[in-house]
mmCIF file of N, CA, C and O in Angstrom:
data_model
loop_
_atom_site.group_PDB
_atom_site.id
_atom_site.type_symbol
_atom_site.label_atom_id
_atom_site.label_comp_id
_atom_site.label_asym_id
_atom_site.label_seq_id
_atom_site.Cartn_x
_atom_site.Cartn_y
_atom_site.Cartn_z
ATOM 1 N N LYS Q 559 1.308 -1.428 -0.008
ATOM 2 C CA LYS Q 559 0.133 0.107 0.203
ATOM 3 C C LYS Q 559 0.792 1.034 -0.096
ATOM 4 O O LYS Q 559 -0.108 2.193 -0.457
ATOM 5 N N VAL Q 560 1.861 0.995 0.667
ATOM 6 C CA VAL Q 560 3.173 2.027 -0.078
ATOM 7 C C VAL Q 560 3.400 2.228 -0.756
ATOM 8 O O VAL Q 560 4.465 3.436 -0.788
ATOM 9 N N LYS Q 561 3.603 1.231 -1.586
ATOM 10 C CA LYS Q 561 5.306 1.335 -3.024
ATOM 11 C C LYS Q 561 4.140 3.100 -3.578
ATOM 12 O O LYS Q 561 5.677 3.258 -3.487
ATOM 13 N N PRO Q 562 3.051 2.843 -4.264
ATOM 14 C CA PRO Q 562 2.536 4.262 -4.870
ATOM 15 C C PRO Q 562 3.391 5.791 -4.297
ATOM 16 O O PRO Q 562 3.979 6.355 -5.272
ATOM 17 N N GLN Q 563 3.298 5.992 -2.603
ATOM 18 C CA GLN Q 563 3.930 6.792 -2.032
ATOM 19 C C GLN Q 563 5.334 6.318 -2.286
ATOM 20 O O GLN Q 563 5.829 8.338 -2.885
ATOM 21 N N LEU Q 564 6.268 5.519 -2.414
ATOM 22 C CA LEU Q 564 7.450 5.983 -2.509
ATOM 23 C C LEU Q 564 8.039 5.966 -3.691
ATOM 24 O O LEU Q 564 8.810 7.319 -3.742
ATOM 25 N N GLU Q 565 6.942 5.444 -4.561
ATOM 26 C CA GLU Q 565 7.737 6.073 -6.322
ATOM 27 C C GLU Q 565 7.309 7.101 -6.842
ATOM 28 O O GLU Q 565 8.243 7.699 -7.182
ATOM 29 N N GLU Q 566 6.016 8.067 -6.076
ATOM 30 C CA GLU Q 566 6.189 9.391 -6.158
ATOM 31 C C GLU Q 566 7.161 10.296 -6.008
ATOM 32 O O GLU Q 566 7.807 11.233 -6.220
ATOM 33 N N LYS Q 567 7.856 9.845 -4.288
ATOM 34 C CA LYS Q 567 9.237 10.161 -4.123
ATOM 35 C C LYS Q 567 10.343 10.522 -4.821
ATOM 36 O O LYS Q 567 10.543 11.642 -4.495
ATOM 37 N N GLU Q 568 10.185 9.584 -4.763
ATOM 38 C CA GLU Q 568 11.406 8.998 -5.172
ATOM 39 C C GLU Q 568 11.666 9.297 -6.825
ATOM 40 O O GLU Q 568 12.279 9.158 -7.843
ATOM 41 N N GLY Q 569 10.314 9.976 -7.536
ATOM 42 C CA GLY Q 569 10.488 9.303 -8.952
ATOM 43 C C GLY Q 569 10.180 8.590 -9.793
ATOM 44 O O GLY Q 569 11.000 8.972 -10.936
ATOM 45 N N LYS Q 570 10.341 7.320 -9.094
ATOM 46 C CA LYS Q 570 10.817 6.120 -9.973
ATOM 47 C C LYS Q 570 9.879 5.728 -10.037
ATOM 48 O O LYS Q 570 9.418 4.738 -8.818
ATOM 49 N N THR Q 571 9.527 4.162 -10.699
ATOM 50 C CA THR Q 571 9.506 3.700 -10.055
ATOM 51 C C THR Q 571 9.605 2.074 -10.003
ATOM 52 O O THR Q 571 10.787 2.117 -10.391
ATOM 53 N N PHE Q 572 9.105 0.696 -9.672
ATOM 54 C CA PHE Q 572 10.078 -0.891 -9.079
ATOM 55 C C PHE Q 572 9.271 -1.651 -9.400
ATOM 56 O O PHE Q 572 8.639 -1.576 -9.027
ATOM 57 N N ASP Q 573 9.719 -2.567 -10.016
ATOM 58 C CA ASP Q 573 9.837 -3.208 -10.736
ATOM 59 C C ASP Q 573 9.997 -4.383 -10.055
ATOM 60 O O ASP Q 573 8.342 -5.792 -9.681
ATOM 61 N N VAL Q 574 10.885 -4.601 -8.696
ATOM 62 C CA VAL Q 574 10.523 -5.629 -7.661
ATOM 63 C C VAL Q 574 10.607 -4.599 -6.298
ATOM 64 O O VAL Q 574 10.632 -3.755 -6.285
ATOM 65 N N PHE Q 575 9.240 -5.117 -5.443
ATOM 66 C CA PHE Q 575 9.583 -4.493 -4.321
ATOM 67 C C PHE Q 575 8.916 -5.611 -3.173
ATOM 68 O O PHE Q 575 7.439 -5.643 -2.809
ATOM 69 N N THR Q 576 9.518 -7.033 -2.314
ATOM 70 C CA THR Q 576 9.469 -7.645 -2.122
ATOM 71 C C THR Q 576 10.262 -7.151 -0.239
ATOM 72 O O THR Q 576 11.426 -6.656 -0.021
ATOM 73 N N ALA Q 577 8.987 -7.354 0.828
ATOM 74 C CA ALA Q 577 9.419 -7.054 1.991
ATOM 75 C C ALA Q 577 10.018 -7.535 2.366
ATOM 76 O O ALA Q 577 10.075 -9.496 2.490
ATOM 77 N N VAL Q 578 11.173 -7.800 2.494
ATOM 78 C CA VAL Q 578 12.594 -9.608 3.948
ATOM 79 C C VAL Q 578 11.977 -9.592 4.820
ATOM 80 O O VAL Q 578 12.808 -9.985 5.527
ATOM 81 N N GLU Q 579 11.793 -8.270 5.601
ATOM 82 C CA GLU Q 579 12.398 -7.897 6.964
ATOM 83 C C GLU Q 579 11.151 -7.201 7.885
ATOM 84 O O GLU Q 579 11.832 -5.683 7.098
ATOM 85 N N PHE Q 580 10.911 -6.902 8.925
ATOM 86 C CA PHE Q 580 10.244 -5.529 9.893
ATOM 87 C C PHE Q 580 10.865 -5.699 10.958
ATOM 88 O O PHE Q 580 10.783 -7.390 11.439
ATOM 89 N N LYS Q 581 10.454 -4.549 11.815
ATOM 90 C CA LYS Q 581 10.876 -4.197 13.130
ATOM 91 C C LYS Q 581 9.255 -3.260 13.558
ATOM 92 O O LYS Q 581 9.171 -3.115 12.980
ATOM 93 N N THR Q 582 8.081 -3.276 14.569
ATOM 94 C CA THR Q 582 7.542 -2.920 15.182
ATOM 95 C C THR Q 582 7.417 -2.090 16.126
ATOM 96 O O THR Q 582 8.933 -2.236 16.798
ATOM 97 N N GLN Q 583 7.252 -1.045 16.296
ATOM 98 C CA GLN Q 583 7.202 -0.062 17.557
ATOM 99 C C GLN Q 583 6.169 0.857 17.438
ATOM 100 O O GLN Q 583 4.942 1.497 16.712
ATOM 101 N N VAL Q 584 5.142 0.607 19.421
ATOM 102 C CA VAL Q 584 4.072 0.966 19.233
ATOM 103 C C VAL Q 584 4.474 2.376 19.844
ATOM 104 O O VAL Q 584 4.983 1.915 20.891
ATOM 105 N N VAL Q 585 3.574 3.263 19.395
ATOM 106 C CA VAL Q 585 3.220 4.132 19.259
ATOM 107 C C VAL Q 585 1.836 4.594 19.374
ATOM 108 O O VAL Q 585 1.213 3.184 20.374
ATOM 109 N N ALA Q 586 0.996 6.323 19.391
ATOM 110 C CA ALA Q 586 0.019 6.233 19.078
ATOM 111 C C ALA Q 586 -0.276 5.965 18.062
ATOM 112 O O ALA Q 586 -0.991 6.609 16.507
ATOM 113 N N GLY Q 587 0.292 4.273 17.713
ATOM 114 C CA GLY Q 587 -0.321 4.092 16.508
ATOM 115 C C GLY Q 587 0.596 2.857 16.279
ATOM 116 O O GLY Q 587 1.414 2.170 17.399
ATOM 117 N N THR Q 588 1.521 2.626 14.908
ATOM 118 C CA THR Q 588 2.277 1.400 15.323
ATOM 119 C C THR Q 588 3.272 1.632 14.263
ATOM 120 O O THR Q 588 2.597 2.501 12.763
ATOM 121 N N ASN Q 589 4.931 2.620 14.305
ATOM 122 C CA ASN Q 589 5.911 2.150 13.219
ATOM 123 C C ASN Q 589 5.807 0.980 13.257
ATOM 124 O O ASN Q 589 6.466 -0.111 13.794
ATOM 125 N N TYR Q 590 6.265 1.311 11.739
ATOM 126 C CA TYR Q 590 7.103 -0.270 10.667
ATOM 127 C C TYR Q 590 7.730 0.088 10.715
ATOM 128 O O TYR Q 590 7.879 1.248 9.641
ATOM 129 N N PHE Q 591 9.745 -0.755 10.997
ATOM 130 C CA PHE Q 591 10.482 -0.525 10.310
ATOM 131 C C PHE Q 591 10.979 -1.745 9.093
ATOM 132 O O PHE Q 591 10.578 -3.009 9.449
ATOM 133 N N ILE Q 592 10.655 -1.398 7.761
ATOM 134 C CA ILE Q 592 10.642 -2.258 7.080
ATOM 135 C C ILE Q 592 12.128 -2.861 6.067
ATOM 136 O O ILE Q 592 11.841 -1.305 4.617
ATOM 137 N N LYS Q 593 12.397 -3.727 5.507
ATOM 138 C CA LYS Q 593 13.767 -3.655 5.311
ATOM 139 C C LYS Q 593 12.925 -4.190 3.118
ATOM 140 O O LYS Q 593 12.726 -5.124 3.438
ATOM 141 N N VAL Q 594 12.576 -3.159 2.112
ATOM 142 C CA VAL Q 594 12.402 -3.712 0.646
ATOM 143 C C VAL Q 594 13.540 -3.652 -0.593
ATOM 144 O O VAL Q 594 14.322 -3.047 -0.690
ATOM 145 N N HIS Q 595 13.523 -5.219 -0.507
ATOM 146 C CA HIS Q 595 14.423 -5.705 -1.404
ATOM 147 C C HIS Q 595 13.566 -4.199 -2.821
ATOM 148 O O HIS Q 595 12.339 -4.563 -3.295
ATOM 149 N N VAL Q 596 15.005 -3.831 -3.595
ATOM 150 C CA VAL Q 596 13.771 -2.931 -4.681
ATOM 151 C C VAL Q 596 14.449 -3.548 -6.644
ATOM 152 O O VAL Q 596 13.964 -2.508 -7.025
ATOM 153 N N GLY Q 597 15.341 -4.528 -6.346
ATOM 154 C CA GLY Q 597 15.954 -4.626 -7.582
ATOM 155 C C GLY Q 597 17.448 -5.155 -7.301
ATOM 156 O O GLY Q 597 18.316 -4.637 -6.956
ATOM 157 N N ASN Q 598 18.359 -6.394 -8.004
ATOM 158 C CA ASN Q 598 18.794 -6.104 -8.253
ATOM 159 C C ASN Q 598 19.333 -6.341 -6.609
ATOM 160 O O ASN Q 598 19.559 -7.466 -5.833
ATOM 161 N N ASN Q 599 20.454 -5.967 -6.392
ATOM 162 C CA ASN Q 599 21.691 -5.845 -5.529
ATOM 163 C C ASN Q 599 20.975 -4.372 -4.193
ATOM 164 O O ASN Q 599 21.698 -3.747 -2.892
ATOM 165 N N GLU Q 600 19.911 -4.443 -4.864
ATOM 166 C CA GLU Q 600 19.288 -2.577 -4.070
ATOM 167 C C GLU Q 600 17.979 -3.045 -2.995
ATOM 168 O O GLU Q 600 17.291 -3.526 -3.394
ATOM 169 N N PHE Q 601 18.668 -2.326 -1.404
ATOM 170 C CA PHE Q 601 17.064 -2.224 -0.436
ATOM 171 C C PHE Q 601 16.270 -0.716 0.028
ATOM 172 O O PHE Q 601 18.157 -0.308 -0.744
ATOM 173 N N MET Q 602 16.348 -0.943 0.354
ATOM 174 C CA MET Q 602 15.419 0.556 0.930
ATOM 175 C C MET Q 602 15.044 0.526 2.363
ATOM 176 O O MET Q 602 14.428 -0.916 3.086
ATOM 177 N N HIS Q 603 15.233 1.492 3.338
ATOM 178 C CA HIS Q 603 14.257 0.628 4.538
ATOM 179 C C HIS Q 603 13.845 1.954 5.027
ATOM 180 O O HIS Q 603 13.782 3.001 4.560
ATOM 181 N N LEU Q 604 12.040 1.706 5.500
ATOM 182 C CA LEU Q 604 10.735 2.332 5.179
ATOM 183 C C LEU Q 604 10.387 2.380 6.611
ATOM 184 O O LEU Q 604 10.147 1.378 7.496
ATOM 185 N N ARG Q 605 9.894 3.762 6.778
ATOM 186 C CA ARG Q 605 9.321 3.076 8.273
ATOM 187 C C ARG Q 605 7.749 4.036 7.665
ATOM 188 O O ARG Q 605 7.410 5.307 7.179
ATOM 189 N N VAL Q 606 6.889 3.313 7.898
ATOM 190 C CA VAL Q 606 5.665 3.271 7.712
ATOM 191 C C VAL Q 606 4.897 3.468 8.755
ATOM 192 O O VAL Q 606 4.833 2.558 9.996
ATOM 193 N N PHE Q 607 3.477 4.075 9.227
ATOM 194 C CA PHE Q 607 2.962 4.524 10.181
ATOM 195 C C PHE Q 607 1.046 4.449 9.775
ATOM 196 O O PHE Q 607 1.258 4.513 9.029
ATOM 197 N N ARG Q 608 0.886 3.393 10.928
ATOM 198 C CA ARG Q 608 -0.247 2.636 10.950
ATOM 199 C C ARG Q 608 -1.356 3.452 12.305
ATOM 200 O O ARG Q 608 -0.696 3.097 13.273
ATOM 201 N N SER Q 609 -2.422 4.332 11.887
ATOM 202 C CA SER Q 609 -2.887 5.158 13.328
ATOM 203 C C SER Q 609 -3.773 4.323 13.438
ATOM 204 O O SER Q 609 -4.085 2.936 13.036
ATOM 205 N N LEU Q 610 -4.090 4.348 14.917
ATOM 206 C CA LEU Q 610 -5.080 3.187 15.612
ATOM 207 C C LEU Q 610 -6.012 3.474 14.410
ATOM 208 O O LEU Q 610 -6.863 3.957 13.907
ATOM 209 N N PRO Q 611 -6.934 2.400 14.773
ATOM 210 C CA PRO Q 611 -8.000 1.681 14.366
ATOM 211 C C PRO Q 611 -9.708 3.109 13.932
ATOM 212 O O PRO Q 611 -9.906 3.561 13.472
ATOM 213 N N HIS Q 612 -9.431 3.630 15.584
ATOM 214 C CA HIS Q 612 -10.613 4.503 15.656
ATOM 215 C C HIS Q 612 -10.541 5.949 14.425
ATOM 216 O O HIS Q 612 -11.248 6.183 14.266
ATOM 217 N N GLU Q 613 -9.537 6.302 14.421
ATOM 218 C CA GLU Q 613 -8.900 7.093 13.494
ATOM 219 C C GLU Q 613 -8.985 6.999 11.559
ATOM 220 O O GLU Q 613 -9.203 7.853 10.713
ATOM 221 N N ASN Q 614 -8.933 5.272 11.517
ATOM 222 C CA ASN Q 614 -9.752 5.238 10.191
ATOM 223 C C ASN Q 614 -8.371 5.773 9.221
ATOM 224 O O ASN Q 614 -9.290 6.626 8.009
ATOM 225 N N LYS Q 615 -7.441 5.742 9.268
ATOM 226 C CA LYS Q 615 -6.505 6.791 8.118
ATOM 227 C C LYS Q 615 -5.856 5.458 7.750
ATOM 228 O O LYS Q 615 -5.866 4.441 8.064
ATOM 229 N N PRO Q 616 -5.142 6.065 7.036
ATOM 230 C CA PRO Q 616 -4.638 5.135 5.445
ATOM 231 C C PRO Q 616 -2.915 4.527 5.896
ATOM 232 O O PRO Q 616 -2.553 5.638 6.135
ATOM 233 N N LEU Q 617 -2.964 3.723 5.134
ATOM 234 C CA LEU Q 617 -0.768 3.616 6.110
ATOM 235 C C LEU Q 617 -0.216 4.488 5.783
ATOM 236 O O LEU Q 617 -0.731 4.918 4.585
ATOM 237 N N SER Q 618 1.084 5.503 5.998
ATOM 238 C CA SER Q 618 1.349 6.030 5.424
ATOM 239 C C SER Q 618 2.678 6.442 5.156
ATOM 240 O O SER Q 618 3.040 5.697 6.625
ATOM 241 N N LEU Q 619 3.378 6.419 4.377
ATOM 242 C CA LEU Q 619 5.272 6.595 4.451
ATOM 243 C C LEU Q 619 5.576 7.576 5.052
ATOM 244 O O LEU Q 619 5.197 8.086 4.645
ATOM 245 N N HIS Q 620 6.128 7.213 6.118
ATOM 246 C CA HIS Q 620 7.100 8.842 7.078
ATOM 247 C C HIS Q 620 7.912 8.821 6.431
ATOM 248 O O HIS Q 620 8.592 10.184 6.377
ATOM 249 N N SER Q 621 9.066 7.934 5.782
ATOM 250 C CA SER Q 621 10.824 8.412 5.854
ATOM 251 C C SER Q 621 11.163 6.978 5.642
ATOM 252 O O SER Q 621 10.246 5.885 5.808
ATOM 253 N N TYR Q 622 11.984 7.132 4.420
ATOM 254 C CA TYR Q 622 12.664 6.228 4.400
ATOM 255 C C TYR Q 622 14.384 6.453 3.722
ATOM 256 O O TYR Q 622 14.610 7.502 3.877
ATOM 257 N N GLN Q 623 14.895 5.114 3.892
ATOM 258 C CA GLN Q 623 16.862 5.700 3.436
ATOM 259 C C GLN Q 623 16.840 4.378 2.388
ATOM 260 O O GLN Q 623 16.456 3.608 2.118
ATOM 261 N N THR Q 624 17.719 5.177 1.309
ATOM 262 C CA THR Q 624 18.055 4.562 -0.192
ATOM 263 C C THR Q 624 18.914 3.912 -0.026
ATOM 264 O O THR Q 624 19.991 4.029 1.424
ATOM 265 N N SER Q 625 20.225 3.556 -0.248
ATOM 266 C CA SER Q 625 21.619 2.586 -0.503
ATOM 267 C C SER Q 625 21.465 1.883 0.475
ATOM 268 O O SER Q 625 22.340 1.896 1.188
ATOM 269 N N LYS Q 626 20.710 0.977 0.708
ATOM 270 C CA LYS Q 626 20.788 0.528 1.773
ATOM 271 C C LYS Q 626 21.001 -0.940 0.864
ATOM 272 O O LYS Q 626 21.205 -1.871 0.083
ATOM 273 N N ALA Q 627 22.257 -1.894 2.095
ATOM 274 C CA ALA Q 627 22.412 -3.696 1.539
ATOM 275 C C ALA Q 627 21.594 -4.102 2.259
ATOM 276 O O ALA Q 627 21.340 -4.168 3.345
ATOM 277 N N LYS Q 628 21.299 -5.769 1.829
ATOM 278 C CA LYS Q 628 20.934 -6.916 2.171
ATOM 279 C C LYS Q 628 20.664 -7.051 3.215
ATOM 280 O O LYS Q 628 19.796 -7.729 4.902
ATOM 281 N N HIS Q 629 22.766 -7.315 3.497
ATOM 282 C CA HIS Q 629 23.311 -6.984 4.871
ATOM 283 C C HIS Q 629 22.647 -6.281 6.184
ATOM 284 O O HIS Q 629 23.546 -6.222 7.429
ATOM 285 N N ASP Q 630 22.775 -5.158 5.618
ATOM 286 C CA ASP Q 630 22.370 -3.570 6.908
ATOM 287 C C ASP Q 630 20.847 -3.664 8.681
ATOM 288 O O ASP Q 630 20.792 -4.221 6.974
ATOM 289 N N GLU Q 631 22.124 -2.918 8.820
ATOM 290 C CA GLU Q 631 20.857 -4.041 10.165
ATOM 291 C C GLU Q 631 19.730 -3.415 9.841
ATOM 292 O O GLU Q 631 19.902 -1.673 9.720
ATOM 293 N N LEU Q 632 18.556 -3.335 10.128
ATOM 294 C CA LEU Q 632 16.613 -2.818 10.135
ATOM 295 C C LEU Q 632 16.793 -2.026 11.608
ATOM 296 O O LEU Q 632 16.376 -3.064 12.525
ATOM 297 N N ALA Q 633 17.176 -1.001 11.683
ATOM 298 C CA ALA Q 633 16.884 0.132 12.906
ATOM 299 C C ALA Q 633 15.983 0.602 12.659
ATOM 300 O O ALA Q 633 15.404 1.131 11.983
ATOM 301 N N PHE Q 634 15.314 1.469 14.421
ATOM 302 C CA PHE Q 634 14.714 2.620 14.410
ATOM 303 C C PHE Q 634 15.499 3.567 14.379
ATOM 304 O O PHE Q 634 16.178 3.744 14.224
ATOM 305 N N PHE Q 635 14.463 4.200 12.902
ATOM 306 C CA PHE Q 635 15.289 5.739 12.767
ATOM 307 C C PHE Q 635 14.192 6.863 11.941
ATOM 308 O O PHE Q 635 13.158 6.405 12.397
#
């Protein structure tokens, strides 16, 4: 659900977009930190926010990090 948001921010499309690892952080909602394979040996780390159910808001791409490798640790950011 956040792929189009990332593509718009990056100004390109991703043929490969596969989540390979994730961590969660409970706040006033949930932050998801997701390592995504975007093709070749390229990875990105995404921070996606899911609001509380009663707020009825869609998932939102909060921030992301580019130029990551498969072995890079997925950390909170």
